[in-house]
Structure formats: structure tokens, C-alpha cells
Amino acid sequence: MLIRPVIFALAIGLFSLPAFARMENQVVGTWRMVSATIDQDGERRPVYGERPNSILIFTQDMHFAAVMTNADVPHFASDARGQGTDDENRRAIANSIGFFGTYTVDETGAFSGNRVEGSTFPNWVGSVRSREQLSLTVEGDRMIERFQRPAGPRIEILWERVE
């Protein structure tokens, strides 16, 4: 009589499969930045210049990595990363950031938060953001990111899915 419990378990599993299958992770994949603006004192300006060169990757196993840069930052005169002038280093740091960590999605597959494990900005390491601080809204192959900085200004980024 072992067959009845097995059939029952399979029936329950198959019955719940459609609900689980509907939960598609909306953010998984690779995204390129189209634009990023900061709203500060009522004025909107580009965060990573007019030509942002940035990528955001969400893996199926719930990890993410982001590298955001301004393509118009001049090269270092020395051509050596560790030998930039104070001005070159300041400009490079002010116009870029890289960070990685883990993320979560809710029961509908929508982004619900992240935890930063490493960053070129040390203050972000260990930070946890919920949907209230960081929202990612996917609309087809476009994603809108809205982030409220703790000190005030709001940033909005438009991402496009890489095929």
C-alpha cells in the first residue's frame, strides 16, 4: 500500500507546480545602463556622464555584481593604475563604483532587496537594502532603478537587458 502515499505526494507536487512555475525571476540576466540621473535641489543631472559605461548582472543563484563608470573620464597620464595624480584618482573614484552581493525576489519574482558583500566604496559593505530604499521595476527588456541615498538625493537609472 506504499503506492497510494506516493501517488498522493506526486499529485500534490504537480498541483503546486504551476504556482511555482509562474514565479519567474524578473531581474535575472545582464543589464546595460542607458542613463542615470540624480535629483538634487530640484535639478536633475547625469550621475555617470552622458555616456555611462555600466553593467549589472543578476545570476540565477541569487548573486549580483555591478560596475558603473563614466566613459568620459580621461585616462591617467602615467598609464599606470597605482600612479595616478590626486586629481586623476579623485575623478576616477567620483565617477565610478563597483559592488557585489546577494539579492532576493518576492513570490511574484520581483526584486525585493539586496545585501552588499563587497564594494569599491567601503561604507556599503554589509549594507542591506529593502524595496523601500532600492526599487527595480522591470518592464519588458527595460528596468528602472530608483535609489534614495541616505543623505537625501534620489537617483534613477534606466537599464536595458543585454541579449
JSON list of C-alpha atoms in Angstrom, two decimals, residues 1-122:
[
{"chain": "A", "resi": 1, "resn": "MET", "atom": "CA", "xyz": [0.00, 0.00, 0.00]},
{"chain": "A", "resi": 2, "resn": "LEU", "atom": "CA", "xyz": [3.01, 2.29, -0.45]},
{"chain": "A", "resi": 3, "resn": "ILE", "atom": "CA", "xyz": [1.71, 3.30, -3.88]},
{"chain": "A", "resi": 4, "resn": "ARG", "atom": "CA", "xyz": [-1.18, 5.44, -2.54]},
{"chain": "A", "resi": 5, "resn": "PRO", "atom": "CA", "xyz": [1.06, 7.79, -0.48]},
{"chain": "A", "resi": 6, "resn": "VAL", "atom": "CA", "xyz": [3.47, 8.13, -3.44]},
{"chain": "A", "resi": 7, "resn": "ILE", "atom": "CA", "xyz": [0.64, 8.93, -5.86]},
{"chain": "A", "resi": 8, "resn": "PHE", "atom": "CA", "xyz": [-0.80, 11.41, -3.35]},
{"chain": "A", "resi": 9, "resn": "ALA", "atom": "CA", "xyz": [2.60, 13.12, -2.95]},
{"chain": "A", "resi": 10, "resn": "LEU", "atom": "CA", "xyz": [3.06, 13.32, -6.73]},
{"chain": "A", "resi": 11, "resn": "ALA", "atom": "CA", "xyz": [-0.44, 14.75, -7.16]},
{"chain": "A", "resi": 12, "resn": "ILE", "atom": "CA", "xyz": [0.23, 17.43, -4.54]},
{"chain": "A", "resi": 13, "resn": "GLY", "atom": "CA", "xyz": [3.58, 18.22, -6.16]},
{"chain": "A", "resi": 14, "resn": "LEU", "atom": "CA", "xyz": [2.09, 18.51, -9.64]},
{"chain": "A", "resi": 15, "resn": "PHE", "atom": "CA", "xyz": [-0.81, 20.55, -8.32]},
{"chain": "A", "resi": 16, "resn": "SER", "atom": "CA", "xyz": [1.53, 23.13, -6.80]},
{"chain": "A", "resi": 17, "resn": "LEU", "atom": "CA", "xyz": [3.93, 23.19, -9.77]},
{"chain": "A", "resi": 18, "resn": "PRO", "atom": "CA", "xyz": [2.00, 25.75, -11.86]},
{"chain": "A", "resi": 19, "resn": "ALA", "atom": "CA", "xyz": [2.04, 28.25, -8.99]},
{"chain": "A", "resi": 20, "resn": "PHE", "atom": "CA", "xyz": [5.79, 27.79, -8.54]},
{"chain": "A", "resi": 21, "resn": "ALA", "atom": "CA", "xyz": [6.46, 27.87, -12.29]},
{"chain": "A", "resi": 22, "resn": "ARG", "atom": "CA", "xyz": [4.73, 31.26, -12.57]},
{"chain": "A", "resi": 23, "resn": "MET", "atom": "CA", "xyz": [7.36, 32.78, -10.28]},
{"chain": "A", "resi": 24, "resn": "GLU", "atom": "CA", "xyz": [9.91, 33.86, -12.86]},
{"chain": "A", "resi": 25, "resn": "ASN", "atom": "CA", "xyz": [12.85, 35.87, -11.56]},
{"chain": "A", "resi": 26, "resn": "GLN", "atom": "CA", "xyz": [12.26, 39.19, -13.36]},
{"chain": "A", "resi": 27, "resn": "VAL", "atom": "CA", "xyz": [15.73, 40.66, -12.86]},
{"chain": "A", "resi": 28, "resn": "VAL", "atom": "CA", "xyz": [17.94, 37.65, -13.68]},
{"chain": "A", "resi": 29, "resn": "GLY", "atom": "CA", "xyz": [20.30, 38.36, -16.56]},
{"chain": "A", "resi": 30, "resn": "THR", "atom": "CA", "xyz": [22.71, 41.04, -17.74]},
{"chain": "A", "resi": 31, "resn": "TRP", "atom": "CA", "xyz": [21.73, 44.70, -17.96]},
{"chain": "A", "resi": 32, "resn": "ARG", "atom": "CA", "xyz": [23.48, 47.75, -19.51]},
{"chain": "A", "resi": 33, "resn": "MET", "atom": "CA", "xyz": [22.92, 51.26, -18.24]},
{"chain": "A", "resi": 34, "resn": "VAL", "atom": "CA", "xyz": [21.13, 53.60, -20.63]},
{"chain": "A", "resi": 35, "resn": "SER", "atom": "CA", "xyz": [21.05, 56.62, -18.32]},
{"chain": "A", "resi": 36, "resn": "ALA", "atom": "CA", "xyz": [21.40, 57.61, -14.69]},
{"chain": "A", "resi": 37, "resn": "THR", "atom": "CA", "xyz": [20.21, 60.87, -13.19]},
{"chain": "A", "resi": 38, "resn": "ILE", "atom": "CA", "xyz": [20.38, 62.39, -9.74]},
{"chain": "A", "resi": 39, "resn": "ASP", "atom": "CA", "xyz": [17.74, 64.78, -8.48]},
{"chain": "A", "resi": 40, "resn": "GLN", "atom": "CA", "xyz": [19.49, 67.23, -6.19]},
{"chain": "A", "resi": 41, "resn": "ASP", "atom": "CA", "xyz": [17.97, 70.52, -5.07]},
{"chain": "A", "resi": 42, "resn": "GLY", "atom": "CA", "xyz": [15.33, 70.26, -7.81]},
{"chain": "A", "resi": 43, "resn": "GLU", "atom": "CA", "xyz": [17.93, 69.88, -10.55]},
{"chain": "A", "resi": 44, "resn": "ARG", "atom": "CA", "xyz": [18.39, 66.63, -12.50]},
{"chain": "A", "resi": 45, "resn": "ARG", "atom": "CA", "xyz": [21.87, 65.87, -13.78]},
{"chain": "A", "resi": 46, "resn": "PRO", "atom": "CA", "xyz": [23.65, 62.77, -15.11]},
{"chain": "A", "resi": 47, "resn": "VAL", "atom": "CA", "xyz": [25.41, 60.67, -12.47]},
{"chain": "A", "resi": 48, "resn": "TYR", "atom": "CA", "xyz": [27.83, 58.80, -14.77]},
{"chain": "A", "resi": 49, "resn": "GLY", "atom": "CA", "xyz": [28.09, 61.40, -17.52]},
{"chain": "A", "resi": 50, "resn": "GLU", "atom": "CA", "xyz": [26.35, 61.50, -20.86]},
{"chain": "A", "resi": 51, "resn": "ARG", "atom": "CA", "xyz": [27.83, 58.12, -21.85]},
{"chain": "A", "resi": 52, "resn": "PRO", "atom": "CA", "xyz": [27.59, 55.75, -18.90]},
{"chain": "A", "resi": 53, "resn": "ASN", "atom": "CA", "xyz": [29.52, 52.52, -19.45]},
{"chain": "A", "resi": 54, "resn": "SER", "atom": "CA", "xyz": [27.96, 50.30, -16.83]},
{"chain": "A", "resi": 55, "resn": "ILE", "atom": "CA", "xyz": [26.78, 46.73, -16.36]},
{"chain": "A", "resi": 56, "resn": "LEU", "atom": "CA", "xyz": [24.61, 44.97, -13.79]},
{"chain": "A", "resi": 57, "resn": "ILE", "atom": "CA", "xyz": [24.40, 41.18, -13.59]},
{"chain": "A", "resi": 58, "resn": "PHE", "atom": "CA", "xyz": [21.88, 39.11, -11.62]},
{"chain": "A", "resi": 59, "resn": "THR", "atom": "CA", "xyz": [22.60, 35.37, -11.54]},
{"chain": "A", "resi": 60, "resn": "GLN", "atom": "CA", "xyz": [20.03, 32.60, -11.18]},
{"chain": "A", "resi": 61, "resn": "ASP", "atom": "CA", "xyz": [21.64, 31.57, -7.85]},
{"chain": "A", "resi": 62, "resn": "MET", "atom": "CA", "xyz": [20.74, 35.00, -6.36]},
{"chain": "A", "resi": 63, "resn": "HIS", "atom": "CA", "xyz": [24.08, 36.83, -6.65]},
{"chain": "A", "resi": 64, "resn": "PHE", "atom": "CA", "xyz": [24.64, 40.18, -8.32]},
{"chain": "A", "resi": 65, "resn": "ALA", "atom": "CA", "xyz": [27.56, 42.32, -9.49]},
{"chain": "A", "resi": 66, "resn": "ALA", "atom": "CA", "xyz": [27.55, 45.92, -10.69]},
{"chain": "A", "resi": 67, "resn": "VAL", "atom": "CA", "xyz": [30.23, 48.08, -12.26]},
{"chain": "A", "resi": 68, "resn": "MET", "atom": "CA", "xyz": [29.19, 51.64, -13.02]},
{"chain": "A", "resi": 69, "resn": "THR", "atom": "CA", "xyz": [31.52, 54.02, -14.83]},
{"chain": "A", "resi": 70, "resn": "ASN", "atom": "CA", "xyz": [31.55, 57.25, -16.80]},
{"chain": "A", "resi": 71, "resn": "ALA", "atom": "CA", "xyz": [33.06, 56.58, -20.25]},
{"chain": "A", "resi": 72, "resn": "ASP", "atom": "CA", "xyz": [34.25, 60.21, -20.49]},
{"chain": "A", "resi": 73, "resn": "VAL", "atom": "CA", "xyz": [36.68, 60.13, -17.55]},
{"chain": "A", "resi": 74, "resn": "PRO", "atom": "CA", "xyz": [40.15, 60.90, -19.01]},
{"chain": "A", "resi": 75, "resn": "HIS", "atom": "CA", "xyz": [42.89, 58.26, -18.96]},
{"chain": "A", "resi": 76, "resn": "PHE", "atom": "CA", "xyz": [45.69, 58.56, -16.41]},
{"chain": "A", "resi": 77, "resn": "ALA", "atom": "CA", "xyz": [48.74, 60.32, -17.85]},
{"chain": "A", "resi": 78, "resn": "SER", "atom": "CA", "xyz": [51.07, 57.69, -16.32]},
{"chain": "A", "resi": 79, "resn": "ASP", "atom": "CA", "xyz": [49.07, 54.81, -17.88]},
{"chain": "A", "resi": 80, "resn": "ALA", "atom": "CA", "xyz": [49.51, 53.01, -14.52]},
{"chain": "A", "resi": 81, "resn": "ARG", "atom": "CA", "xyz": [46.57, 52.42, -12.18]},
{"chain": "A", "resi": 82, "resn": "GLY", "atom": "CA", "xyz": [48.60, 52.91, -8.99]},
{"chain": "A", "resi": 83, "resn": "GLN", "atom": "CA", "xyz": [50.37, 56.06, -10.20]},
{"chain": "A", "resi": 84, "resn": "GLY", "atom": "CA", "xyz": [47.50, 58.47, -10.84]},
{"chain": "A", "resi": 85, "resn": "THR", "atom": "CA", "xyz": [47.72, 62.03, -9.61]},
{"chain": "A", "resi": 86, "resn": "ASP", "atom": "CA", "xyz": [45.44, 63.10, -6.76]},
{"chain": "A", "resi": 87, "resn": "ASP", "atom": "CA", "xyz": [43.20, 64.78, -9.33]},
{"chain": "A", "resi": 88, "resn": "GLU", "atom": "CA", "xyz": [43.08, 61.70, -11.59]},
{"chain": "A", "resi": 89, "resn": "ASN", "atom": "CA", "xyz": [42.33, 59.38, -8.66]},
{"chain": "A", "resi": 90, "resn": "ARG", "atom": "CA", "xyz": [39.63, 61.69, -7.32]},
{"chain": "A", "resi": 91, "resn": "ARG", "atom": "CA", "xyz": [37.96, 61.95, -10.74]},
{"chain": "A", "resi": 92, "resn": "ALA", "atom": "CA", "xyz": [38.09, 58.16, -11.26]},
{"chain": "A", "resi": 93, "resn": "ILE", "atom": "CA", "xyz": [36.58, 57.40, -7.84]},
{"chain": "A", "resi": 94, "resn": "ALA", "atom": "CA", "xyz": [33.89, 60.10, -8.12]},
{"chain": "A", "resi": 95, "resn": "ASN", "atom": "CA", "xyz": [32.77, 58.74, -11.50]},
{"chain": "A", "resi": 96, "resn": "SER", "atom": "CA", "xyz": [32.64, 55.01, -10.81]},
{"chain": "A", "resi": 97, "resn": "ILE", "atom": "CA", "xyz": [31.64, 52.32, -8.35]},
{"chain": "A", "resi": 98, "resn": "GLY", "atom": "CA", "xyz": [31.75, 48.55, -8.28]},
{"chain": "A", "resi": 99, "resn": "PHE", "atom": "CA", "xyz": [29.94, 46.30, -5.84]},
{"chain": "A", "resi": 100, "resn": "PHE", "atom": "CA", "xyz": [28.56, 42.77, -5.48]},
{"chain": "A", "resi": 101, "resn": "GLY", "atom": "CA", "xyz": [26.48, 40.65, -3.16]},
{"chain": "A", "resi": 102, "resn": "THR", "atom": "CA", "xyz": [23.25, 38.69, -2.93]},
{"chain": "A", "resi": 103, "resn": "TYR", "atom": "CA", "xyz": [19.67, 39.62, -3.73]},
{"chain": "A", "resi": 104, "resn": "THR", "atom": "CA", "xyz": [16.13, 38.38, -3.13]},
{"chain": "A", "resi": 105, "resn": "VAL", "atom": "CA", "xyz": [12.89, 38.31, -5.10]},
{"chain": "A", "resi": 106, "resn": "ASP", "atom": "CA", "xyz": [9.36, 38.02, -3.79]},
{"chain": "A", "resi": 107, "resn": "GLU", "atom": "CA", "xyz": [6.75, 35.36, -4.61]},
{"chain": "A", "resi": 108, "resn": "THR", "atom": "CA", "xyz": [5.98, 37.08, -7.93]},
{"chain": "A", "resi": 109, "resn": "GLY", "atom": "CA", "xyz": [9.65, 37.12, -8.98]},
{"chain": "A", "resi": 110, "resn": "ALA", "atom": "CA", "xyz": [10.05, 40.89, -8.45]},
{"chain": "A", "resi": 111, "resn": "PHE", "atom": "CA", "xyz": [13.22, 42.27, -6.83]},
{"chain": "A", "resi": 112, "resn": "SER", "atom": "CA", "xyz": [12.75, 42.65, -3.08]},
{"chain": "A", "resi": 113, "resn": "GLY", "atom": "CA", "xyz": [16.18, 43.58, -1.70]},
{"chain": "A", "resi": 114, "resn": "ASN", "atom": "CA", "xyz": [19.93, 43.02, -1.61]},
{"chain": "A", "resi": 115, "resn": "ARG", "atom": "CA", "xyz": [22.93, 42.72, 0.64]},
{"chain": "A", "resi": 116, "resn": "VAL", "atom": "CA", "xyz": [26.27, 44.22, -0.40]},
{"chain": "A", "resi": 117, "resn": "GLU", "atom": "CA", "xyz": [29.22, 41.90, 0.31]},
{"chain": "A", "resi": 118, "resn": "GLY", "atom": "CA", "xyz": [31.97, 43.95, -1.33]},
{"chain": "A", "resi": 119, "resn": "SER", "atom": "CA", "xyz": [32.31, 47.44, -2.81]},
{"chain": "A", "resi": 120, "resn": "THR", "atom": "CA", "xyz": [34.85, 49.99, -4.01]},
{"chain": "A", "resi": 121, "resn": "PHE", "atom": "CA", "xyz": [33.01, 52.29, -1.56]},
{"chain": "A", "resi": 122, "resn": "PRO", "atom": "CA", "xyz": [33.77, 50.58, 1.78]}
]
